[in-house]
Every structure is written in structure tokens, then in C-alpha cells.
PDB file of C-alpha atoms in Angstrom:
ATOM      1  CA  MET I   1      12.708  -0.788   2.561  1.00  0.00           C
ATOM      2  CA  LEU I   2       9.466   0.708   2.898  1.00  0.00           C
ATOM      3  CA  ARG I   3       9.919   0.847   6.693  1.00  0.00           C
ATOM      4  CA  LYS I   4      13.191   2.464   6.388  1.00  0.00           C
ATOM      5  CA  HIS I   5      11.721   4.894   3.923  1.00  0.00           C
ATOM      6  CA  CYS I   6       9.148   6.537   5.729  1.00  0.00           C
ATOM      7  CA  CYS I   7       7.099   3.712   7.842  1.00  0.00           C
ATOM      8  CA  GLN I   8       9.294   3.938  10.993  1.00  0.00           C
ATOM      9  CA  PHE I   9       9.190   7.196  11.348  1.00  0.00           C
ATOM     10  CA  TRP I  10       4.971   6.892  11.459  1.00  0.00           C
ATOM     11  CA  MET I  11       5.395   4.254  14.310  1.00  0.00           C
ATOM     12  CA  ASP I  12       7.696   6.049  16.378  1.00  0.00           C
ATOM     13  CA  PHE I  13       5.765   8.902  16.317  1.00  0.00           C
ATOM     14  CA  PHE I  14       2.335   7.395  16.774  1.00  0.00           C
ATOM     15  CA  ALA I  15       3.843   5.430  19.481  1.00  0.00           C
ATOM     16  CA  GLN I  16       5.476   8.529  21.272  1.00  0.00           C
ATOM     17  CA  LEU I  17       1.903  10.419  21.039  1.00  0.00           C
ATOM     18  CA  LYS I  18       0.801   7.100  23.152  1.00  0.00           C
ATOM     19  CA  HIS I  19       3.848   6.998  25.776  1.00  0.00           C
ATOM     20  CA  ASP I  20       3.002  10.570  26.175  1.00  0.00           C
ATOM     21  CA  GLY I  21      -0.625  10.164  26.937  1.00  0.00           C
ATOM     22  CA  PHE I  22      -2.228  11.726  23.791  1.00  0.00           C
ATOM     23  CA  PHE I  23      -3.405   8.869  22.086  1.00  0.00           C
ATOM     24  CA  ASP I  24      -5.461   5.913  24.090  1.00  0.00           C
ATOM     25  CA  GLY I  25      -6.953   3.551  21.538  1.00  0.00           C
ATOM     26  CA  SER I  26     -10.446   5.018  21.870  1.00  0.00           C
ATOM     27  CA  GLU I  27     -12.701   5.407  18.692  1.00  0.00           C
ATOM     28  CA  LEU I  28     -12.809   8.848  18.650  1.00  0.00           C
ATOM     29  CA  ASP I  29      -8.664   9.323  19.182  1.00  0.00           C
ATOM     30  CA  LYS I  30      -8.479   6.500  15.959  1.00  0.00           C
ATOM     31  CA  GLU I  31     -10.709   8.949  13.777  1.00  0.00           C
ATOM     32  CA  ILE I  32      -8.753  12.150  14.795  1.00  0.00           C
ATOM     33  CA  MET I  33      -5.571  10.004  13.353  1.00  0.00           C
ATOM     34  CA  ARG I  34      -7.067   9.202  10.254  1.00  0.00           C
ATOM     35  CA  PHE I  35      -8.154  12.498   9.642  1.00  0.00           C
ATOM     36  CA  CYS I  36      -5.144  14.283  10.770  1.00  0.00           C
ATOM     37  CA  PHE I  37      -2.535  11.688   9.138  1.00  0.00           C
ATOM     38  CA  LEU I  38      -4.088   9.343   6.567  1.00  0.00           C
ATOM     39  CA  SER I  39      -3.356  11.632   3.586  1.00  0.00           C
ATOM     40  CA  THR I  40       0.102  12.775   4.362  1.00  0.00           C
ATOM     41  CA  ILE I  41       0.761   8.855   5.099  1.00  0.00           C
ATOM     42  CA  GLN I  42      -0.684   7.727   2.028  1.00  0.00           C
ATOM     43  CA  GLN I  43       1.000  10.688   0.060  1.00  0.00           C
ATOM     44  CA  GLU I  44       4.315   9.035   1.352  1.00  0.00           C
ATOM     45  CA  LEU I  45       2.985   5.313   0.378  1.00  0.00           C
ATOM     46  CA  ASP I  46       2.342   6.567  -2.895  1.00  0.00           C
ATOM     47  CA  ARG I  47       6.035   8.117  -3.364  1.00  0.00           C
ATOM     48  CA  ILE I  48       7.666   5.023  -2.204  1.00  0.00           C
ATOM     49  CA  ARG I  49       5.612   2.867  -4.308  1.00  0.00           C
ATOM     50  CA  ASP I  50       6.820   4.946  -7.549  1.00  0.00           C
ATOM     51  CA  GLU I  51      10.468   5.086  -6.566  1.00  0.00           C
ATOM     52  CA  TRP I  52       9.949   0.890  -6.025  1.00  0.00           C
ATOM     53  CA  ASN I  53       8.432   0.120  -9.295  1.00  0.00           C
ATOM     54  CA  ALA I  54      11.106   2.738 -11.345  1.00  0.00           C
ATOM     55  CA  HIS I  55      14.061   1.290  -9.477  1.00  0.00           C
ATOM     56  CA  HIS I  56      16.153  -1.206 -11.548  1.00  0.00           C
ATOM     57  CA  ILE I  57      16.544  -4.707 -10.218  1.00  0.00           C
ATOM     58  CA  ARG I  58      19.817  -5.911 -11.299  1.00  0.00           C
ATOM     59  CA  TYR I  59      20.180  -9.162 -13.258  1.00  0.00           C
ATOM     60  CA  PRO I  60      21.088 -12.150 -11.357  1.00  0.00           C
ATOM     61  CA  ARG I  61      24.085 -13.883 -11.907  1.00  0.00           C
ATOM     62  CA  ASN I  62      23.662 -17.504 -10.549  1.00  0.00           C
ATOM     63  CA  VAL I  63      20.080 -17.681 -10.371  1.00  0.00           C
ATOM     64  CA  GLU I  64      17.359 -17.471 -13.705  1.00  0.00           C
ATOM     65  CA  GLY I  65      14.864 -14.769 -12.813  1.00  0.00           C
ATOM     66  CA  PRO I  66      13.609 -11.348 -13.421  1.00  0.00           C
ATOM     67  CA  TYR I  67      15.368  -8.017 -14.004  1.00  0.00           C
ATOM     68  CA  GLY I  68      15.078  -4.491 -15.186  1.00  0.00           C
ATOM     69  CA  ARG I  69      12.161  -2.047 -14.010  1.00  0.00           C
ATOM     70  CA  PRO I  70       9.398  -3.151 -12.144  1.00  0.00           C
ATOM     71  CA  VAL I  71       6.876  -0.761 -13.892  1.00  0.00           C
ATOM     72  CA  ILE I  72       8.290  -2.286 -17.446  1.00  0.00           C
ATOM     73  CA  MET I  73       8.333  -5.394 -16.509  1.00  0.00           C
ATOM     74  CA  TYR I  74       4.336  -5.035 -15.292  1.00  0.00           C
ATOM     75  CA  ASN I  75       3.027  -2.791 -18.372  1.00  0.00           C
ATOM     76  CA  ILE I  76       4.953  -3.997 -21.112  1.00  0.00           C
ATOM     77  CA  PRO I  77       5.960  -7.866 -20.807  1.00  0.00           C
ATOM     78  CA  GLU I  78       6.665  -8.162 -23.994  1.00  0.00           C
ATOM     79  CA  VAL I  79       9.934  -6.872 -23.352  1.00  0.00           C
ATOM     80  CA  TYR I  80      10.719  -9.653 -21.261  1.00  0.00           C
ATOM     81  CA  ASN I  81       9.464 -12.537 -23.649  1.00  0.00           C
ATOM     82  CA  THR I  82       6.375 -12.715 -21.215  1.00  0.00           C
ATOM     83  CA  ARG I  83       2.832 -12.230 -21.406  1.00  0.00           C
ATOM     84  CA  ASP I  84       0.327 -10.701 -19.176  1.00  0.00           C
ATOM     85  CA  TYR I  85      -0.889 -12.608 -16.873  1.00  0.00           C
ATOM     86  CA  ILE I  86      -3.846 -10.957 -15.744  1.00  0.00           C
ATOM     87  CA  PHE I  87      -7.092 -12.524 -15.132  1.00  0.00           C
ATOM     88  CA  HIS I  88     -10.492 -10.669 -16.033  1.00  0.00           C
ATOM     89  CA  VAL I  89     -13.385 -11.044 -13.515  1.00  0.00           C
ATOM     90  CA  ASP I  90     -16.597 -10.490 -14.458  1.00  0.00           C
ATOM     91  CA  GLN I  91     -18.062  -7.005 -13.410  1.00  0.00           C
ATOM     92  CA  GLN I  92     -21.588  -8.155 -11.393  1.00  0.00           C
ATOM     93  CA  GLU I  93     -19.019 -10.694  -9.391  1.00  0.00           C
ATOM     94  CA  THR I  94     -16.619  -7.275  -8.242  1.00  0.00           C
ATOM     95  CA  GLN I  95     -19.888  -5.746  -7.404  1.00  0.00           C
ATOM     96  CA  LEU I  96     -21.117  -8.438  -5.518  1.00  0.00           C
ATOM     97  CA  CYS I  97     -18.050  -8.299  -3.485  1.00  0.00           C
ATOM     98  CA  LYS I  98     -17.994  -4.983  -3.128  1.00  0.00           C
ATOM     99  CA  ASN I  99     -21.307  -4.841  -1.676  1.00  0.00           C
ATOM    100  CA  GLU I 100     -20.549  -7.769   0.516  1.00  0.00           C
ATOM    101  CA  GLY I 101     -17.580  -6.246   1.601  1.00  0.00           C
ATOM    102  CA  THR I 102     -18.793  -2.365   2.782  1.00  0.00           C
ATOM    103  CA  LEU I 103     -19.540  -1.707   5.982  1.00  0.00           C
ATOM    104  CA  HIS I 104     -22.666  -0.034   6.923  1.00  0.00           C
ATOM    105  CA  ASN I 105     -22.423   1.529   9.801  1.00  0.00           C
ATOM    106  CA  ASP I 106     -21.514   5.035  11.225  1.00  0.00           C
ATOM    107  CA  TYR I 107     -17.960   4.849  11.541  1.00  0.00           C
ATOM    108  CA  PRO I 108     -16.700   3.270   8.404  1.00  0.00           C
ATOM    109  CA  CYS I 109     -13.085   3.161   9.366  1.00  0.00           C
ATOM    110  CA  ASP I 110     -13.871   1.223  12.141  1.00  0.00           C
ATOM    111  CA  ARG I 111     -13.758  -2.577  11.631  1.00  0.00           C
TER     112      ARG I 111
END
């Protein structure tokens, strides 16, 4: 679904830029692409996420499984006779992981 609704367009678009010689894979080219397109692509991904979470999953006929709207299943699990399986993590552990995972160089988008 993701590829059909937006990703294929961007994959083709960036492949065409490379084919036409407008992108060579250099660090500068990558930063320019991120600067120019990242917010637009993120907006499209957010829209698709919202559509996907609001769509209705049909009742399965031959097997037992979840059905309904994912956003409701996630936020109000009691409606489906289940519970919230969230696991709470200590804030200090979260901060430690964040500090260890943060890049500390001049080009934060590079890995």
C-alpha cells in the first residue's frame, strides 16, 4: 500500500534525477535532497499513516483475528476485549539511549 500510494513516485523521481545526472550521491547532493524534499515526503507519509490507521479491517471469516479500525484498536483496546500491552520504560534509560544514539558531527543526517 505504501509503495502504491506515494513511495513509488518518489523512487522513480529520484532514480530519474540520478539518470539525468542531477544526483551523484555525494554528501552535498544528499543534504540538498533532504533539505528540498524531506518535509514534503514526511507530510505524504503522515497522510498515509492517518488513512491507514482509520481504514476498516474486515472481520475474518475463516480465522480468528483482529478487525475494526487500527486507531481505535490501539487507543481503546477495551472495545475489543483486550488490554493495553504498552511497556513503560524508565526515563533515565530512554535519555541514555538518546545520548548514545545522537550523532555528534557537523552533518547530522549522515551515518
